[in-house]
JSON list of C-alpha atoms in Angstrom, two decimals:
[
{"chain": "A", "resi": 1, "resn": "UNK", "atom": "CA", "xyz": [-4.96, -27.81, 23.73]},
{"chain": "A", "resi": 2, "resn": "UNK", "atom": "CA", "xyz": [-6.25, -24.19, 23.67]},
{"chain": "A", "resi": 3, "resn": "UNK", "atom": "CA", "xyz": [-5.34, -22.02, 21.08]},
{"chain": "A", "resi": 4, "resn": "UNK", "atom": "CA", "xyz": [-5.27, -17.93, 22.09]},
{"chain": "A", "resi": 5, "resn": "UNK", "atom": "CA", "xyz": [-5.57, -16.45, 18.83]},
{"chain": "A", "resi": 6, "resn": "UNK", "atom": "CA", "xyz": [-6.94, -13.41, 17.13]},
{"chain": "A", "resi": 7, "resn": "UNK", "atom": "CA", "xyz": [-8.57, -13.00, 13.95]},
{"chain": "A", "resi": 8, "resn": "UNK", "atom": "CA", "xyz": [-6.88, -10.61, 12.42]},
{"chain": "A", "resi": 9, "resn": "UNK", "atom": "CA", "xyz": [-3.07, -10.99, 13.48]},
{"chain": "A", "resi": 10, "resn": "UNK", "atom": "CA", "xyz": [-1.22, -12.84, 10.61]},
{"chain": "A", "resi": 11, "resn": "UNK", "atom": "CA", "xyz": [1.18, -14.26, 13.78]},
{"chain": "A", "resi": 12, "resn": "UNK", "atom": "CA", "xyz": [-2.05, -15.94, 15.33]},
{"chain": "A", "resi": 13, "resn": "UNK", "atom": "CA", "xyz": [-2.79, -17.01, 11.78]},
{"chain": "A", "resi": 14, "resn": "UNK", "atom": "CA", "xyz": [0.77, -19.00, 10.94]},
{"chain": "A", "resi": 15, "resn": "UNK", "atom": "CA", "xyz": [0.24, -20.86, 14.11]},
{"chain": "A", "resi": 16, "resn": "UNK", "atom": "CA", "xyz": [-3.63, -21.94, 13.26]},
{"chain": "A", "resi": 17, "resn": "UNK", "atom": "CA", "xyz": [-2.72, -22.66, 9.48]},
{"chain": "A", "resi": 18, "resn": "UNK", "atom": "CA", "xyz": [0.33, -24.63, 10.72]},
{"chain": "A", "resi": 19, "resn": "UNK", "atom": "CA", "xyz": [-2.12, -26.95, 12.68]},
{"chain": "A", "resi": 20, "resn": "UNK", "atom": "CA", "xyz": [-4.29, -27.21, 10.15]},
{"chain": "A", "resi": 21, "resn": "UNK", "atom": "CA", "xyz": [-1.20, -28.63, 7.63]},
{"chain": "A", "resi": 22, "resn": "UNK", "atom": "CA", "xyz": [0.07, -30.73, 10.62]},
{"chain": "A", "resi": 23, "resn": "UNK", "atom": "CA", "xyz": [-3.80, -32.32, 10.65]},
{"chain": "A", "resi": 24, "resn": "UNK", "atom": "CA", "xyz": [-3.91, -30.75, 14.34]},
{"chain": "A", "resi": 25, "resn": "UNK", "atom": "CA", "xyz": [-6.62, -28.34, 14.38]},
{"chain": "A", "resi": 26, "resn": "UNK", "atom": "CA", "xyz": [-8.88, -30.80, 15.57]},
{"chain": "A", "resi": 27, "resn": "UNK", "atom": "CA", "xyz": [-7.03, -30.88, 18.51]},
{"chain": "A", "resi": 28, "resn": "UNK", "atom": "CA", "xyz": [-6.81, -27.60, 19.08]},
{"chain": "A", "resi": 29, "resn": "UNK", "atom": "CA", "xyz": [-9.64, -25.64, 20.36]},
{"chain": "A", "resi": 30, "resn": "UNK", "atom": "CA", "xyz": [-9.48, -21.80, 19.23]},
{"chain": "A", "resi": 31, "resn": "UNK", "atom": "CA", "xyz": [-10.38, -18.96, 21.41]},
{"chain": "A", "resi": 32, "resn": "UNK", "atom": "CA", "xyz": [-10.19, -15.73, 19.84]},
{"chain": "A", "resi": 33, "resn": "UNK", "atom": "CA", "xyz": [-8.57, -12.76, 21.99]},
{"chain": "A", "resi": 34, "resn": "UNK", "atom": "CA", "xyz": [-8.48, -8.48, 21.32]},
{"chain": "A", "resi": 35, "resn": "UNK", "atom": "CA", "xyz": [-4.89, -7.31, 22.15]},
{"chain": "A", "resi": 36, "resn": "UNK", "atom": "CA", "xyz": [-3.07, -4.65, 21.26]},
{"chain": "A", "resi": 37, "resn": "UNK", "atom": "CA", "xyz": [-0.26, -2.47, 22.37]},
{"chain": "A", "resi": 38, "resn": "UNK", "atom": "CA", "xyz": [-2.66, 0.33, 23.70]},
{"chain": "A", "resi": 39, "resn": "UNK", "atom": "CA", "xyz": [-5.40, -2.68, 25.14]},
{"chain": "A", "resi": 40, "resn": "UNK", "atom": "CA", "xyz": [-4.86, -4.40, 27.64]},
{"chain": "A", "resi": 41, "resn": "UNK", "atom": "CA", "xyz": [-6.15, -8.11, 28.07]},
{"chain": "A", "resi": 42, "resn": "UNK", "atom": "CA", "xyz": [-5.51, -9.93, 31.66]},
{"chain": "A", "resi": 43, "resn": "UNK", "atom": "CA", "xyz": [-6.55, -13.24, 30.39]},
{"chain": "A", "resi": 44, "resn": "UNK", "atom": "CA", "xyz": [-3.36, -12.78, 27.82]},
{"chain": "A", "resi": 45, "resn": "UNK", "atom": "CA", "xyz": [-1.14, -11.64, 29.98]},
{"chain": "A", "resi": 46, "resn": "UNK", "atom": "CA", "xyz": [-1.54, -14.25, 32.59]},
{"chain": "A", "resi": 47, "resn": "UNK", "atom": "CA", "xyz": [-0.32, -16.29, 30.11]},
{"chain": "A", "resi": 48, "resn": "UNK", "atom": "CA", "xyz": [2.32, -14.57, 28.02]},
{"chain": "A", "resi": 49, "resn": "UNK", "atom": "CA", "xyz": [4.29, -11.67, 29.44]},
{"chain": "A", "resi": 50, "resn": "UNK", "atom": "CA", "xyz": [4.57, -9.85, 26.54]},
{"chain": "A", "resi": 51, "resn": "UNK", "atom": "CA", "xyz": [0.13, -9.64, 26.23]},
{"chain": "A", "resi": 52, "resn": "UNK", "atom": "CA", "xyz": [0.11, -10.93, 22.99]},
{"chain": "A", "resi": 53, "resn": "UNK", "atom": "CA", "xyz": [-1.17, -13.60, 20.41]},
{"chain": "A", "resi": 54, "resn": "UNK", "atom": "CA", "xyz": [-0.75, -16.74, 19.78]},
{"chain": "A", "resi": 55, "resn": "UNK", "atom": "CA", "xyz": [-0.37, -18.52, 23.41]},
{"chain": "A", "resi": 56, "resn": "UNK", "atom": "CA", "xyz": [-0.80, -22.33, 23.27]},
{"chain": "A", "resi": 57, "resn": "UNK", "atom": "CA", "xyz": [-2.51, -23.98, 26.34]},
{"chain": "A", "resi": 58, "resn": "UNK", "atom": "CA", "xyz": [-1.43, -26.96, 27.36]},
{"chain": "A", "resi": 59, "resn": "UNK", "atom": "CA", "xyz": [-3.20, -29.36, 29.79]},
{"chain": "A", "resi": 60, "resn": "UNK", "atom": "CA", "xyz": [-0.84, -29.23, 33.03]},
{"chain": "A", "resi": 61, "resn": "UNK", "atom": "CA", "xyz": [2.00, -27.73, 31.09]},
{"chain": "A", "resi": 62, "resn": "UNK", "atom": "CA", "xyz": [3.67, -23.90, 30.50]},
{"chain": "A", "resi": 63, "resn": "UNK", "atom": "CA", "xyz": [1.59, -22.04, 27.87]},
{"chain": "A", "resi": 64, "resn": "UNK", "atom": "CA", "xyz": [3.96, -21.63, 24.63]},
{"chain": "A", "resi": 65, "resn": "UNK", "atom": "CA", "xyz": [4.19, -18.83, 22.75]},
{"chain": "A", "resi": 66, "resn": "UNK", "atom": "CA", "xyz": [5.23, -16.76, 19.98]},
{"chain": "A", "resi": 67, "resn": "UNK", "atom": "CA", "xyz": [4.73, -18.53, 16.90]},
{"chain": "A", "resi": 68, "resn": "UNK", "atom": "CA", "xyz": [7.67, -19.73, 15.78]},
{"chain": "A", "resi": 69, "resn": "UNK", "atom": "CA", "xyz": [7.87, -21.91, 19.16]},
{"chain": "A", "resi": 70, "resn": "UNK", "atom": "CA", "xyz": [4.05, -23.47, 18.57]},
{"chain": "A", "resi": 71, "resn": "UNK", "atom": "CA", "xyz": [4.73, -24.01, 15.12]},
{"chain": "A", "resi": 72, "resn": "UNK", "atom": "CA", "xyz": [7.91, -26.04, 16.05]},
{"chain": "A", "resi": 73, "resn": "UNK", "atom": "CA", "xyz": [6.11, -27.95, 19.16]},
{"chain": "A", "resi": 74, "resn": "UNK", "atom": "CA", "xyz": [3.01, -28.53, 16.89]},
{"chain": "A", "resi": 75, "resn": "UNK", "atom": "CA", "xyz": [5.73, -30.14, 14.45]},
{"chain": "A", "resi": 76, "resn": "UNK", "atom": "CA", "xyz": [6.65, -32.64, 17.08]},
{"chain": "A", "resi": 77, "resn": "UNK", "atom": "CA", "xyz": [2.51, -33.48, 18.00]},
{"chain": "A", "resi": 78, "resn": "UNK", "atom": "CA", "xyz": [1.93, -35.29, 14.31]},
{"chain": "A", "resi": 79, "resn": "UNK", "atom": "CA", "xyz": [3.30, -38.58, 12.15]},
{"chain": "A", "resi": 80, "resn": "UNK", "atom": "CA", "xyz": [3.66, -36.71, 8.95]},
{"chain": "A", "resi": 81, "resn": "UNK", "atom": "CA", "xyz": [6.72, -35.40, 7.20]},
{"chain": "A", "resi": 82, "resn": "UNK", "atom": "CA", "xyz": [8.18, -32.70, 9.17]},
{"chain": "A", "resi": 83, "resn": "UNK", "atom": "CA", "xyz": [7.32, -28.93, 8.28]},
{"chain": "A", "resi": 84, "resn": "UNK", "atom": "CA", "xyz": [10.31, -27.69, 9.92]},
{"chain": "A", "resi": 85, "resn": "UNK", "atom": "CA", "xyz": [13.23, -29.53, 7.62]},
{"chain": "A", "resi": 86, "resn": "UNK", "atom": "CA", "xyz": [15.63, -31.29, 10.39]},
{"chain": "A", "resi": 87, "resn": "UNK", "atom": "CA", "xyz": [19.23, -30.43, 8.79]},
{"chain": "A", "resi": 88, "resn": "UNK", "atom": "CA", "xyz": [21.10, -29.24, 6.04]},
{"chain": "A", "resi": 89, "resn": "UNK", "atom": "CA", "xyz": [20.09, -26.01, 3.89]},
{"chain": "A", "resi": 90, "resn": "UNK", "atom": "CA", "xyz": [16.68, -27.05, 3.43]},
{"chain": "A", "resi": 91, "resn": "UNK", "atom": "CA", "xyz": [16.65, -26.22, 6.90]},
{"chain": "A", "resi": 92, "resn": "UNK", "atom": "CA", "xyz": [17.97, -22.81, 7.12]},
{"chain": "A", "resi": 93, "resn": "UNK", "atom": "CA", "xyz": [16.44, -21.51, 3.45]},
{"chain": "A", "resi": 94, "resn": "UNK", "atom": "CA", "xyz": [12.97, -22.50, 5.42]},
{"chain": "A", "resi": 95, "resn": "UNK", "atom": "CA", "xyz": [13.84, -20.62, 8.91]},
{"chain": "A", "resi": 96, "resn": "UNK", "atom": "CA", "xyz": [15.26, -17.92, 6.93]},
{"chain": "A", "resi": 97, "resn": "UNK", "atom": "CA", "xyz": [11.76, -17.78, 5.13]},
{"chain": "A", "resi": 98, "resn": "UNK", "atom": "CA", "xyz": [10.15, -17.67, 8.22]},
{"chain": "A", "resi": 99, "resn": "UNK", "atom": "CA", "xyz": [12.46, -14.57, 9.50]},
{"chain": "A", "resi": 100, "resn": "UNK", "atom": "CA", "xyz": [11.76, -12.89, 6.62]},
{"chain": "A", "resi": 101, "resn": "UNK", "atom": "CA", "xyz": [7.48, -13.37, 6.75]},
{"chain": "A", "resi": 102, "resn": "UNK", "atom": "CA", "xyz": [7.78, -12.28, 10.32]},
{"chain": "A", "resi": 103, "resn": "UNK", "atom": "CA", "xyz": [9.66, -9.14, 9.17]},
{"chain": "A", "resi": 104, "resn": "UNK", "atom": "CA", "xyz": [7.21, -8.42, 6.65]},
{"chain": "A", "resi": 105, "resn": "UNK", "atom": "CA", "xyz": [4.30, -8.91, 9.31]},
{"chain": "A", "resi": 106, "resn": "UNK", "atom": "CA", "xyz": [6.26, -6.36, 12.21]},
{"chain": "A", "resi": 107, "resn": "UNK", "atom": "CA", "xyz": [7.12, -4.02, 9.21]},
{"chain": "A", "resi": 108, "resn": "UNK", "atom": "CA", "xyz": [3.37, -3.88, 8.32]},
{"chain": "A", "resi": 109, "resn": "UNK", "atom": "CA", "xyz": [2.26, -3.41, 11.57]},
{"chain": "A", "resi": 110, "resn": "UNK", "atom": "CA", "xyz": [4.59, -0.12, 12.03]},
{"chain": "A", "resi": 111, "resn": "UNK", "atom": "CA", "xyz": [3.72, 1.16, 8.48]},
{"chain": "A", "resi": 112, "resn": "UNK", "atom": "CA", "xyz": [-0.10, 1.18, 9.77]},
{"chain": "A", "resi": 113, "resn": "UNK", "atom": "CA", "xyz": [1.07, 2.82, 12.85]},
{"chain": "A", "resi": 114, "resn": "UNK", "atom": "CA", "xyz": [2.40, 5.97, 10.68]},
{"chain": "A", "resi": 115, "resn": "UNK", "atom": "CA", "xyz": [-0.98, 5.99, 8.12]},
{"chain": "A", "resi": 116, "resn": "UNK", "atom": "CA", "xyz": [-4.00, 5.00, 10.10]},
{"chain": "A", "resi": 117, "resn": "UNK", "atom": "CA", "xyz": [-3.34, 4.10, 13.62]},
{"chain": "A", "resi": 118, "resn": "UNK", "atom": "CA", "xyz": [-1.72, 6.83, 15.73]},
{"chain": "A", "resi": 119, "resn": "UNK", "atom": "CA", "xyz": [-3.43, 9.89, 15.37]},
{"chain": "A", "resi": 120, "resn": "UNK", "atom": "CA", "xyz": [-2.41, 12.23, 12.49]},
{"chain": "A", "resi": 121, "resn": "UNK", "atom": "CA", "xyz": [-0.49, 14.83, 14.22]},
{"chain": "A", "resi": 122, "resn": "UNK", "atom": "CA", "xyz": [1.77, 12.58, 15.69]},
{"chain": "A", "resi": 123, "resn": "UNK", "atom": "CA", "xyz": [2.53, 10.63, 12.43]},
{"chain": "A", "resi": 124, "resn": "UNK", "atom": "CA", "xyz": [6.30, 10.17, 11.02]},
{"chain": "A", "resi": 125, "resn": "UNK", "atom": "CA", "xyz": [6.31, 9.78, 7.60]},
{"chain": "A", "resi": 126, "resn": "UNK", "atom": "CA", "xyz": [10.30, 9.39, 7.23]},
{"chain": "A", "resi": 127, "resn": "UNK", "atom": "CA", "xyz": [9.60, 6.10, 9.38]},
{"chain": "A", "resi": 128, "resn": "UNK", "atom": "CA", "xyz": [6.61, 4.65, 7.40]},
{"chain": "A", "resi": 129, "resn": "UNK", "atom": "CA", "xyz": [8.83, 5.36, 4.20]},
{"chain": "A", "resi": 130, "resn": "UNK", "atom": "CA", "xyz": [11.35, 3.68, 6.23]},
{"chain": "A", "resi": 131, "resn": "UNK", "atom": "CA", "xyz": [9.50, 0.70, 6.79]},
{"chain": "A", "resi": 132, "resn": "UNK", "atom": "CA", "xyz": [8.02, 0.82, 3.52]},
{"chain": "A", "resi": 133, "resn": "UNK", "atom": "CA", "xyz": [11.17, 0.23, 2.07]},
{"chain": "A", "resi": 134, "resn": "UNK", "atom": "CA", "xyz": [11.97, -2.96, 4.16]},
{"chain": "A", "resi": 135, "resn": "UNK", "atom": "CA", "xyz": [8.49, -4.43, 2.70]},
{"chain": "A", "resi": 136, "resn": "UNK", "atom": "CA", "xyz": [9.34, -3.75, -0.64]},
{"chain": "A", "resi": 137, "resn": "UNK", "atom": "CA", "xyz": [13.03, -4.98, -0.83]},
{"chain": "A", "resi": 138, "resn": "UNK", "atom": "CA", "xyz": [11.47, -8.22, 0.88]},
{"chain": "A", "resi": 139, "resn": "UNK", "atom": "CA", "xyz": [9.24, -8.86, -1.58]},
{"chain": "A", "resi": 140, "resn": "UNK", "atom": "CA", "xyz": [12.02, -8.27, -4.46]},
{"chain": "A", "resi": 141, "resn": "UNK", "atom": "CA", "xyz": [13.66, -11.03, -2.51]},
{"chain": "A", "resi": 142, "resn": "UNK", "atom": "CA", "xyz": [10.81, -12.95, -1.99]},
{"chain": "A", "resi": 143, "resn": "UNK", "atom": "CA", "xyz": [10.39, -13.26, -6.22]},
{"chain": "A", "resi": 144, "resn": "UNK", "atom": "CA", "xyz": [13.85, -14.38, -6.12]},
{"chain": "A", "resi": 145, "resn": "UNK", "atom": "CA", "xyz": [14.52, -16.85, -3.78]},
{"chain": "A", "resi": 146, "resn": "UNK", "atom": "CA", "xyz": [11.29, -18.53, -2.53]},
{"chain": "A", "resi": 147, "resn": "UNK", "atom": "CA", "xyz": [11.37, -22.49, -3.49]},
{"chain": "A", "resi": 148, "resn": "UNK", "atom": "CA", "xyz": [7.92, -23.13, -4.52]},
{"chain": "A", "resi": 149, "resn": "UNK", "atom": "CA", "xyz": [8.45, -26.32, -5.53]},
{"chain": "A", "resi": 150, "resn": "UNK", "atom": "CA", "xyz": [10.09, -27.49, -2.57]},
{"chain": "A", "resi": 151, "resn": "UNK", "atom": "CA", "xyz": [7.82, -30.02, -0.33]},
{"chain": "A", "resi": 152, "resn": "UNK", "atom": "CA", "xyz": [5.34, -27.41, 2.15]},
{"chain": "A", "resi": 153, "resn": "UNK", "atom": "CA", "xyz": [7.50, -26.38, 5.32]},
{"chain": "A", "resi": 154, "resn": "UNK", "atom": "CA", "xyz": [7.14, -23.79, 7.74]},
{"chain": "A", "resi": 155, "resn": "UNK", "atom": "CA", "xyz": [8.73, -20.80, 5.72]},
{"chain": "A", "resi": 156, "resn": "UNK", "atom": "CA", "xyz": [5.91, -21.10, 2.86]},
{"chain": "A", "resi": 157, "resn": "UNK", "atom": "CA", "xyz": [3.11, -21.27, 5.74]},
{"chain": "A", "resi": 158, "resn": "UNK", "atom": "CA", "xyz": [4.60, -18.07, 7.50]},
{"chain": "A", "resi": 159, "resn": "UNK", "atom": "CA", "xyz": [5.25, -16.20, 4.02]},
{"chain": "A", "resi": 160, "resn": "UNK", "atom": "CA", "xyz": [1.76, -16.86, 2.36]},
{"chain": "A", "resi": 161, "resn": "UNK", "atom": "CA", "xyz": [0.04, -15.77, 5.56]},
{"chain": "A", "resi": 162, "resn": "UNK", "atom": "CA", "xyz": [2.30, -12.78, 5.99]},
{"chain": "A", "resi": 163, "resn": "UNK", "atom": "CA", "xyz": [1.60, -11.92, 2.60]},
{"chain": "A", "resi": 164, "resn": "UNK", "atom": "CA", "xyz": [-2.47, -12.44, 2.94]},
{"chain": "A", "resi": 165, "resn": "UNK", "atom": "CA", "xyz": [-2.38, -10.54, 6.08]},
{"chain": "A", "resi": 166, "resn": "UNK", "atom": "CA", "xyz": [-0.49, -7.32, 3.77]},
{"chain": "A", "resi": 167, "resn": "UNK", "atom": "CA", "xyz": [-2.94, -7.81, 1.60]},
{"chain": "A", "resi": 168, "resn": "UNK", "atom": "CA", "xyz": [-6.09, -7.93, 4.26]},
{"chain": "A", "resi": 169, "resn": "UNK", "atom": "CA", "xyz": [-4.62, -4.61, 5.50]},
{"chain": "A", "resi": 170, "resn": "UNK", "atom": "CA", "xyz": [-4.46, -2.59, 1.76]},
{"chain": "A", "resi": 171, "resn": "UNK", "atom": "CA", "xyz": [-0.74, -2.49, 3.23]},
{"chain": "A", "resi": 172, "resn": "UNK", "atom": "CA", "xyz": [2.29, -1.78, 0.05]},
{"chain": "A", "resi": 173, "resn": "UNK", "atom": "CA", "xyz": [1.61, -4.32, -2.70]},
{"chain": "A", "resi": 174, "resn": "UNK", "atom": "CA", "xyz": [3.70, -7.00, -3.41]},
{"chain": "A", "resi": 175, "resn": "UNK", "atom": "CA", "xyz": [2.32, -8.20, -6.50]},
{"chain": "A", "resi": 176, "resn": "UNK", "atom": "CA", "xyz": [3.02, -5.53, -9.25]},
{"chain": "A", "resi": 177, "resn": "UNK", "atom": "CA", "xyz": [6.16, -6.94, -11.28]},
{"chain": "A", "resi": 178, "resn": "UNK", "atom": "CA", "xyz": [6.50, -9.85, -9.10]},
{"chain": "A", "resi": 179, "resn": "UNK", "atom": "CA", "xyz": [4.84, -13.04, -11.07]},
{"chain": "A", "resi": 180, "resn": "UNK", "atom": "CA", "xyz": [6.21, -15.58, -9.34]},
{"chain": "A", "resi": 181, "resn": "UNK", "atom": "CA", "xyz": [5.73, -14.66, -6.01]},
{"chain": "A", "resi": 182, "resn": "UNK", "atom": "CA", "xyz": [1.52, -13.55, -6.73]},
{"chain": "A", "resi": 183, "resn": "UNK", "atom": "CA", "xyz": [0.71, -17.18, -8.73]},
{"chain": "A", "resi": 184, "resn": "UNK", "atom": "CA", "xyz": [2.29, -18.70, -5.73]},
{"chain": "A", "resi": 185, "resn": "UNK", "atom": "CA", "xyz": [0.15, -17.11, -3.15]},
{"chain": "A", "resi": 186, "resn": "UNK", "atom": "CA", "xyz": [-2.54, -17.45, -5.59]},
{"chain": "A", "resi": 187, "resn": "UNK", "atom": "CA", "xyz": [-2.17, -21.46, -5.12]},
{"chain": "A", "resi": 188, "resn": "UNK", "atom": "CA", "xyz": [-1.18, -21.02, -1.92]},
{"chain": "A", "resi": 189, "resn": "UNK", "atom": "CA", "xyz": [-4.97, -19.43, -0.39]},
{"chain": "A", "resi": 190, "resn": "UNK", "atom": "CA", "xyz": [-6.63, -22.31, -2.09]},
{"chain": "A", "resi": 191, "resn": "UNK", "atom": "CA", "xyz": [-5.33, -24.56, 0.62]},
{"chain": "A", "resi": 192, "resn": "UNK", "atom": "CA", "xyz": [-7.90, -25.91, 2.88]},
{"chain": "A", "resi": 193, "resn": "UNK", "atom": "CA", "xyz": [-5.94, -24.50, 5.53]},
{"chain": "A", "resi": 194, "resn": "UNK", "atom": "CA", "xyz": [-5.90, -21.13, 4.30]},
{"chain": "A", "resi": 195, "resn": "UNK", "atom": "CA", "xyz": [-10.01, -21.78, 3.78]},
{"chain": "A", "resi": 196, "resn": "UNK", "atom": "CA", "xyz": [-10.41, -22.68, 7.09]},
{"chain": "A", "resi": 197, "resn": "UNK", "atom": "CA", "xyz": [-8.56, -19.52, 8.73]},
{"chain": "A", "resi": 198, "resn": "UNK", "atom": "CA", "xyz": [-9.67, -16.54, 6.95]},
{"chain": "A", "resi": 199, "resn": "UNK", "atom": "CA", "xyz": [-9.00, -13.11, 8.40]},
{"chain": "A", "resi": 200, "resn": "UNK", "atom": "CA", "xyz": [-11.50, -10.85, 9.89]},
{"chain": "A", "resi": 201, "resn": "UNK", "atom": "CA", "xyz": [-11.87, -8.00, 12.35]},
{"chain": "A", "resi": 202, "resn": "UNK", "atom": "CA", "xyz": [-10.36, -4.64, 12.86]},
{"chain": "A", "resi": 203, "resn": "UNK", "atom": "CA", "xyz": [-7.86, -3.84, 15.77]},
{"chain": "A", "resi": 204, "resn": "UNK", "atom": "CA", "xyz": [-9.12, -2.44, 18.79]},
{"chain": "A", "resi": 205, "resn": "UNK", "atom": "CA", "xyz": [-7.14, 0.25, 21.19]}
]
């Protein structure tokens, strides 16, 4: 399998860090990828229609993509236990998780939109307040509800790379007042997985 990724998208990152908890990676060879929503890149978009990363390669098989549909065909590729709990509310608290880490990762992307990305003049800061917001009410949540002593399943890998990525990008921070949630991620980057993935790069447009 081929693996389109990028080296500084937290989606891209999920996906890679999943493979690496799945003991896939091996499997999996990585090819990194410059897209954004002002750069075009043919070689993505003959693959996924939207021109973005991750898109999973598959010997004479569609390419899958976004994330959340390689992590759960990776999950069906390995003999371990399952990341993606099979039933009951183990299942949804760990999609929910997952909802929310994406939200966090589409709200940071907008909220560097409005402070470094689109040139000044054209900046809205009512929106990057807006979306401000969204990250910080998240990562209230996040202190209450996460289940960090639950068995690893998708929802931790797509928080604690949400959360790195945040962090990567100087974006809002979510550990002031919130104890619970920074020891986790602490623990969590010391994963060999984490290791193995680290974030690099800046955007290009």
């Amino acid at each position: 399998m081929q693996l389109l990724y990028q080296t500084h998208s937290p989606y891209a990152r999920k996906a890679l860090v999943f493979a690496h908890e799945a003991g896939l990676a091996a499997r999996i060879d990585v090819v990194h990828h410059e897209t954004s929503p002002t750069l075009r890149n043919e070689q993505v978009y003959a693959q996924n229609p939207l021109g973005k990363v991750p898109v999973l390669l598959r010997a004479g098989l569609p390419p899958i993509f976004d994330s959340d549909v390689i992590c759960a065909y990776l999950d069906t590729l390995h003999d371990g236990p399952s990341l993606i709990p099979a039933q009951g509310e183990a299942r949804w608290h760990a999609l929910q998780l997952q909802a929310v880490a994406q939200g966090l990762a589409d709200c940071g992307i907008k909220v560097r939109w409005e402070t470094v990305r689109r040139p000044e003049a054209l900046r809205y800061e009512a929106l990057r307040e807006g979306y401000t917001q969204k990250l910080l009410e998240s990562y209230d949540w996040l202190e209450r509800e996460l289940d960090i002593d639950a068995p690893l399943h998708v929802g931790h890998i797509a928080v604690a790379t949400a959360l790195s990525w945040l962090e990567f990008r100087e974006l809002p921070d979510f550990r002031g007042g919130r104890p619970r949630l920074s020891a986790w991620q602490d623990a969590f980057e010391r994963r060999a997985s984490m290791q193995a993935t680290p974030l690099s790069g800046q955007t290009h447009d």
